[in-house]
Coordinates of C-alpha atoms and ligand atoms in Angstrom, one line a residue:
X1 CA 12.8 -44.3 -60.1
X2 CA 14.5 -43.0 -63.2
X3 CA 18.2 -42.4 -62.9
X4 CA 20.6 -40.4 -65.2
X5 CA 20.4 -42.8 -68.1
X6 CA 16.6 -42.8 -68.3
X7 CA 16.5 -39.1 -67.9
X8 CA 19.1 -38.7 -70.7
X9 CA 16.8 -40.8 -72.9
X10 CA 13.8 -38.7 -71.9
X11 CA 15.8 -35.5 -72.7
X12 CA 16.7 -36.8 -76.2
X13 CA 13.1 -37.8 -76.8
X14 CA 11.6 -34.6 -75.6
X15 CA 14.2 -32.4 -77.3
X16 CA 13.2 -33.9 -80.6
X17 CA 9.5 -32.9 -80.0
X18 CA 9.5 -29.8 -77.8
X19 CA 12.6 -27.8 -78.6
X20 CA 11.5 -24.6 -80.4
X21 CA 7.8 -25.1 -79.9
X22 CA 5.6 -23.1 -77.6
X23 CA 4.0 -24.0 -74.3
X24 CA 0.3 -23.7 -75.0
X25 CA -1.2 -24.8 -71.7
X26 CA -0.1 -26.0 -68.2
X27 CA -2.5 -28.0 -66.0
X28 CA -1.7 -29.2 -62.5
X29 CA -3.9 -31.6 -60.6
X30 CA -1.5 -32.3 -57.7
X31 CA -1.2 -28.7 -56.5
X32 CA 1.2 -29.7 -53.7
X33 CA 3.7 -30.9 -56.3
X34 CA 4.5 -27.3 -57.3
X35 CA 7.2 -26.1 -54.9
X36 CA 7.7 -22.5 -56.0
X37 CA 5.3 -19.5 -56.4
X38 CA 7.5 -17.1 -58.3
X39 CA 7.7 -16.9 -61.2
X40 CA 4.2 -18.5 -61.5
X41 CA 4.0 -21.7 -63.5
X42 CA 1.3 -20.2 -65.7
X43 CA 3.6 -17.3 -66.7
X44 CA 5.4 -19.9 -69.0
X45 CA 2.4 -20.3 -71.2
X46 CA 3.1 -18.8 -74.6
X47 CA 6.9 -19.1 -74.1
X48 CA 9.0 -21.2 -76.5
X49 CA 11.1 -24.2 -75.2
X50 CA 14.7 -23.3 -75.9
X51 CA 16.3 -26.4 -74.5
X52 CA 15.6 -29.7 -72.8
X53 CA 18.3 -30.9 -70.5
X54 CA 18.9 -32.7 -67.2
X55 CA 21.1 -32.2 -64.1
X56 CA 21.4 -35.3 -62.0
X57 CA 17.9 -36.8 -61.7
X58 CA 16.3 -33.4 -62.5
X59 CA 14.6 -32.8 -65.8
X60 CA 14.8 -29.2 -67.0
X61 CA 12.5 -27.7 -69.6
X62 CA 14.1 -24.4 -70.4
X63 CA 11.7 -21.8 -71.7
X64 CA 12.6 -18.3 -72.9
X65 CA 12.3 -16.6 -69.5
X66 CA 12.3 -19.3 -66.9
X67 CA 12.8 -23.1 -66.6
X68 CA 10.4 -25.8 -65.4
X69 CA 12.4 -28.2 -63.2
X70 CA 10.9 -31.7 -62.5
X71 CA 12.0 -34.3 -60.0
X72 CA 10.1 -37.6 -60.6
X73 CA 11.0 -39.1 -57.3
X74 CA 10.2 -42.8 -56.7
X75 CA 6.9 -43.4 -58.5
X76 CA 6.9 -40.5 -61.0
X77 CA 7.2 -41.0 -64.7
X78 CA 6.8 -39.1 -68.0
X79 CA 4.2 -39.9 -70.6
X80 CA 4.1 -38.2 -74.1
X81 CA 0.8 -37.9 -75.9
X82 CA 0.7 -36.8 -79.5
X83 CA -2.9 -35.7 -79.0
X84 CA -4.0 -33.6 -76.0
X85 CA -7.0 -35.1 -74.2
X86 CA -10.0 -32.8 -74.3
X87 CA -10.9 -33.4 -70.6
X88 CA -9.0 -31.1 -68.3
X89 CA -7.2 -32.5 -65.2
X90 CA -9.2 -32.4 -62.1
X91 CA -7.5 -31.2 -58.8
X92 CA -6.4 -34.1 -56.7
X93 CA -7.6 -36.8 -59.1
X94 CA -5.9 -39.4 -61.1
X95 CA -2.3 -40.4 -61.8
X96 CA -1.5 -37.4 -63.9
X97 CA 0.0 -34.8 -61.6
X98 CA 0.6 -32.2 -64.3
X99 CA 0.2 -31.8 -68.1
X100 CA 2.2 -29.4 -70.3
X101 CA 0.9 -28.9 -73.8
X102 CA 2.8 -27.7 -76.8
X103 CA 1.9 -26.1 -80.1
X104 CA 4.1 -25.0 -83.0
X105 CA 4.4 -21.4 -84.2
X106 CA 1.3 -21.9 -86.5
X107 CA -0.7 -23.0 -83.4
X108 CA -0.8 -26.7 -84.5
X109 CA -0.9 -29.1 -81.6
X110 CA 2.5 -30.9 -81.1
X111 CA 1.5 -33.0 -78.1
X112 CA 1.6 -32.9 -74.4
X113 CA 3.8 -34.2 -71.7
X114 CA 2.1 -35.8 -68.7
X115 CA 4.0 -36.0 -65.4
X116 CA 2.4 -39.1 -63.7
X117 CA 2.8 -40.5 -60.3
X118 CA 1.7 -43.9 -59.1
X119 CA 1.1 -44.9 -55.5
X120 CA -0.2 -43.0 -52.5
X121 CA 3.0 -41.2 -51.5
X122 CA 3.1 -38.2 -53.7
X123 CA 6.6 -36.9 -54.0
X124 CA 6.9 -35.7 -57.6
X125 CA 8.1 -32.1 -57.5
X126 CA 7.9 -29.2 -59.9
X127 CA 9.8 -25.9 -59.6
X128 CA 9.9 -22.8 -61.8
X129 CA 13.2 -21.0 -61.7
X130 CA 14.8 -18.2 -63.7
X131 CA 18.1 -20.1 -63.4
X132 CA 17.5 -23.8 -62.9
X133 CA 21.1 -24.4 -61.9
X134 CA 20.7 -22.0 -58.9
X135 CA 17.6 -23.7 -57.6
X136 CA 18.4 -25.1 -54.2
X137 CA 18.1 -28.8 -54.7
X138 CA 19.9 -28.5 -58.1
X139 CA 22.7 -26.3 -56.8
X140 CA 23.5 -28.8 -54.0
X141 CA 24.2 -31.6 -56.5
X142 CA 27.7 -33.1 -56.8
X143 CA 29.4 -33.6 -60.2
X144 CA 27.6 -35.5 -62.9
X145 CA 28.1 -39.3 -62.7
X146 CA 28.0 -39.3 -66.5
X147 CA 31.3 -37.6 -67.4
X148 CA 33.0 -38.1 -64.1
X149 CA 36.8 -38.2 -64.2
X150 CA 39.0 -40.7 -62.3
X151 CA 40.3 -37.8 -60.1
X152 CA 36.8 -36.7 -59.2
X153 CA 35.9 -40.3 -58.2
X154 CA 39.1 -40.4 -56.1
X155 CA 38.1 -37.3 -54.2
X156 CA 34.5 -38.5 -53.7
X157 CA 35.7 -41.8 -52.2
X158 CA 38.1 -39.9 -49.9
X159 CA 35.4 -37.5 -48.8
X160 CA 33.0 -40.5 -48.3
X161 CA 35.2 -41.6 -45.4
X162 CA 33.8 -44.7 -43.6
X163 CA 30.5 -44.5 -45.4
X164 CA 29.5 -47.6 -47.4
X165 CA 30.2 -47.5 -51.1
X166 CA 26.6 -48.1 -51.8
X167 CA 25.6 -45.0 -49.8
X168 CA 28.3 -42.7 -51.4
X169 CA 27.3 -43.7 -55.0
X170 CA 23.7 -42.9 -54.3
X171 CA 24.3 -39.6 -52.4
X172 CA 23.3 -36.9 -54.9
X173 CA 25.5 -34.3 -53.3
X174 CA 28.6 -36.6 -53.8
X175 CA 27.8 -37.3 -57.4
X176 CA 24.6 -36.7 -59.2
X177 CA 22.5 -39.1 -61.2
X178 CA 23.0 -42.6 -59.7
X179 CA 20.3 -44.2 -57.6
X180 CA 19.6 -47.6 -56.1
X181 CA 19.5 -49.5 -59.4
X182 CA 22.7 -48.3 -61.1
X183 CA 24.7 -48.3 -57.9
X184 CA 23.9 -52.1 -57.7
X185 CA 25.0 -52.7 -61.3
X186 CA 28.2 -50.6 -60.9
X187 CA 29.3 -52.3 -57.7
X188 CA 28.5 -55.8 -59.2
X189 CA 30.5 -55.0 -62.3
X190 CA 33.4 -53.7 -60.2
X191 CA 33.2 -56.8 -58.0
X192 CA 33.1 -54.6 -54.9
X193 CA 30.9 -55.1 -51.8
X194 CA 28.2 -52.5 -51.3
X195 CA 29.3 -52.4 -47.6
X196 CA 33.0 -51.5 -48.3
X197 CA 34.1 -48.3 -46.7
X198 CA 34.5 -45.6 -49.4
X199 CA 38.0 -44.6 -48.3
X200 CA 39.3 -48.2 -48.0
X201 CA 39.8 -49.0 -51.7
X202 CA 43.3 -49.6 -53.1
X203 CA 44.3 -48.2 -56.5
X204 CA 43.3 -51.3 -58.4
X205 CA 39.8 -51.3 -56.8
X206 CA 39.3 -47.6 -57.4
X207 CA 40.2 -48.2 -61.1
X208 CA 37.8 -51.0 -61.3
X209 CA 35.0 -48.9 -59.8
X210 CA 35.8 -46.0 -62.2
X211 CA 35.8 -48.4 -65.2
X212 CA 32.5 -50.0 -64.1
X213 CA 30.8 -46.7 -63.4
X214 CA 31.8 -45.3 -66.7
X215 CA 30.9 -48.4 -68.8
X216 CA 27.7 -49.1 -67.0
X217 CA 26.3 -45.5 -67.4
X218 CA 27.6 -45.1 -71.0
X219 CA 25.9 -48.4 -72.1
X220 CA 22.7 -47.4 -70.3
X221 CA 22.6 -43.9 -71.8
X222 CA 23.2 -45.3 -75.3
X223 CA 20.3 -47.7 -74.8
X224 CA 18.0 -45.1 -73.3
X225 CA 18.7 -42.6 -76.1
X226 CA 17.6 -45.2 -78.7
X227 CA 14.2 -45.6 -77.0
X228 CA 11.5 -44.3 -79.3
X229 CA 8.9 -44.0 -76.5
X230 CA 9.2 -42.7 -73.0
X231 CA 7.3 -45.8 -71.6
X232 CA 9.9 -48.1 -73.2
X233 CA 12.6 -46.6 -71.1
X234 CA 11.5 -48.4 -67.9
X235 CA 11.5 -51.8 -69.6
X236 CA 14.8 -51.2 -71.4
X237 CA 16.4 -50.4 -68.1
X238 CA 15.1 -53.5 -66.3
X239 CA 15.9 -55.9 -69.1
X240 CA 19.6 -55.0 -69.0
X241 CA 20.1 -55.2 -65.2
X242 CA 22.4 -58.1 -64.3
X243 CA 22.0 -58.0 -60.5
X244 CA 19.5 -55.3 -59.6
X245 CA 16.0 -56.7 -59.0
X246 CA 17.4 -60.2 -59.6
X247 CA 17.4 -61.7 -56.1
X248 CA 17.1 -65.4 -56.1
X249 CA 18.4 -65.8 -59.7
X250 CA 21.8 -67.2 -60.5
X251 CA 24.7 -64.8 -61.1
X252 CA 25.6 -65.0 -64.8
X253 CA 29.3 -64.8 -63.9
X254 CA 29.7 -67.2 -61.0
X255 CA 26.4 -69.0 -60.6
X256 CA 25.9 -67.9 -57.0
X257 CA 22.3 -67.0 -56.0
X258 CA 21.9 -63.2 -56.0
X259 CA 21.2 -61.9 -52.6
X260 CA 19.1 -59.0 -51.3
X261 CA 19.4 -56.5 -48.4
X262 CA 16.4 -54.5 -47.2
X263 CA 17.2 -51.0 -46.3
X264 CA 14.5 -48.5 -45.3
X265 CA 11.6 -48.9 -47.6
X266 CA 13.6 -50.3 -50.5
X267 CA 16.1 -53.2 -51.1
X268 CA 19.2 -53.7 -53.0
X269 CA 20.9 -56.7 -54.6
X270 CA 24.4 -58.1 -54.9
X271 CA 26.2 -61.3 -55.8
X272 CA 27.9 -62.9 -52.7
X273 CA 30.2 -64.8 -55.0
X274 CA 31.5 -61.9 -57.1
X275 CA 31.3 -59.1 -54.5
X276 CA 31.6 -60.3 -50.9
X277 CA 33.9 -63.4 -50.9
X278 CA 30.8 -65.6 -50.4
X279 CA 29.7 -63.8 -47.3
X280 CA 26.1 -62.6 -46.8
X281 CA 25.6 -59.0 -45.8
X282 CA 23.5 -58.4 -42.7
X283 CA 19.9 -57.7 -43.5
X284 CA 18.7 -55.4 -40.7
X285 CA 15.0 -55.7 -41.4
X286 CA 15.2 -59.5 -41.5
X287 CA 17.2 -59.7 -38.2
X288 CA 14.8 -57.3 -36.5
X289 CA 11.8 -59.5 -37.6
X290 CA 13.5 -62.7 -36.3
X291 CA 14.3 -61.3 -32.9
Ligands
LIG1 ZN1 28.6 -63.7 -59.2

């Protein structure tokens, strides 16, 4: 799923194309994706986009009188088309859950933004809100992970108590924008175990975590903002990961084989050499299967 850096890249890309132009059409094929009834999504047709921004992992297309808020969830993505397909979306069919089309003030087609979702579990969500920041899931977000201060991180770790670092970094109400992938990268760079208790870090470890978080996200945002295509964002992200998604490969720092832990319906990766004093973290799914 896209995290703050990819969404920042998408915001830059979309702002260059959509800011100031008019919404000419909104089609929805996955009707269940639309979570709000008022104001109606269709009421935005004809309105200009005044700003494209994000909050955490939410993309916000701000129109004159209301905002479209999108959460891509696990399998959702954004596709930009310079030409709008003639065939209209059919309810319940295909990978495109919604399509927002744009024209300039002379009525010339600018392109369309497709919100796509792969897989069978449809979780992509779209809201319309007069004030996006007051929308329930957005209002509950913690401070932005990009732009976090050292003091804020200290408070978040303290409030995290005995929860694992991995859990706290991914908890959107603790800090917004980091998911499974960047939490792996940040902890790897900070040489901290994903299973450390949040409130157990000494000053040096807290500093390392803050530096790793800041550097990791800044580098990823810079890369994502250079992307000249929304589809390239996914590959850019994967290519630069040093531990996430690299189970079985050698760590580029210490040569240890990168390990993986299954949790729920996903998995995360870490380097036992760099992060856990050579110890393997328990893999609950594996131990359950072996029993
Ligand atoms: Zn290592």
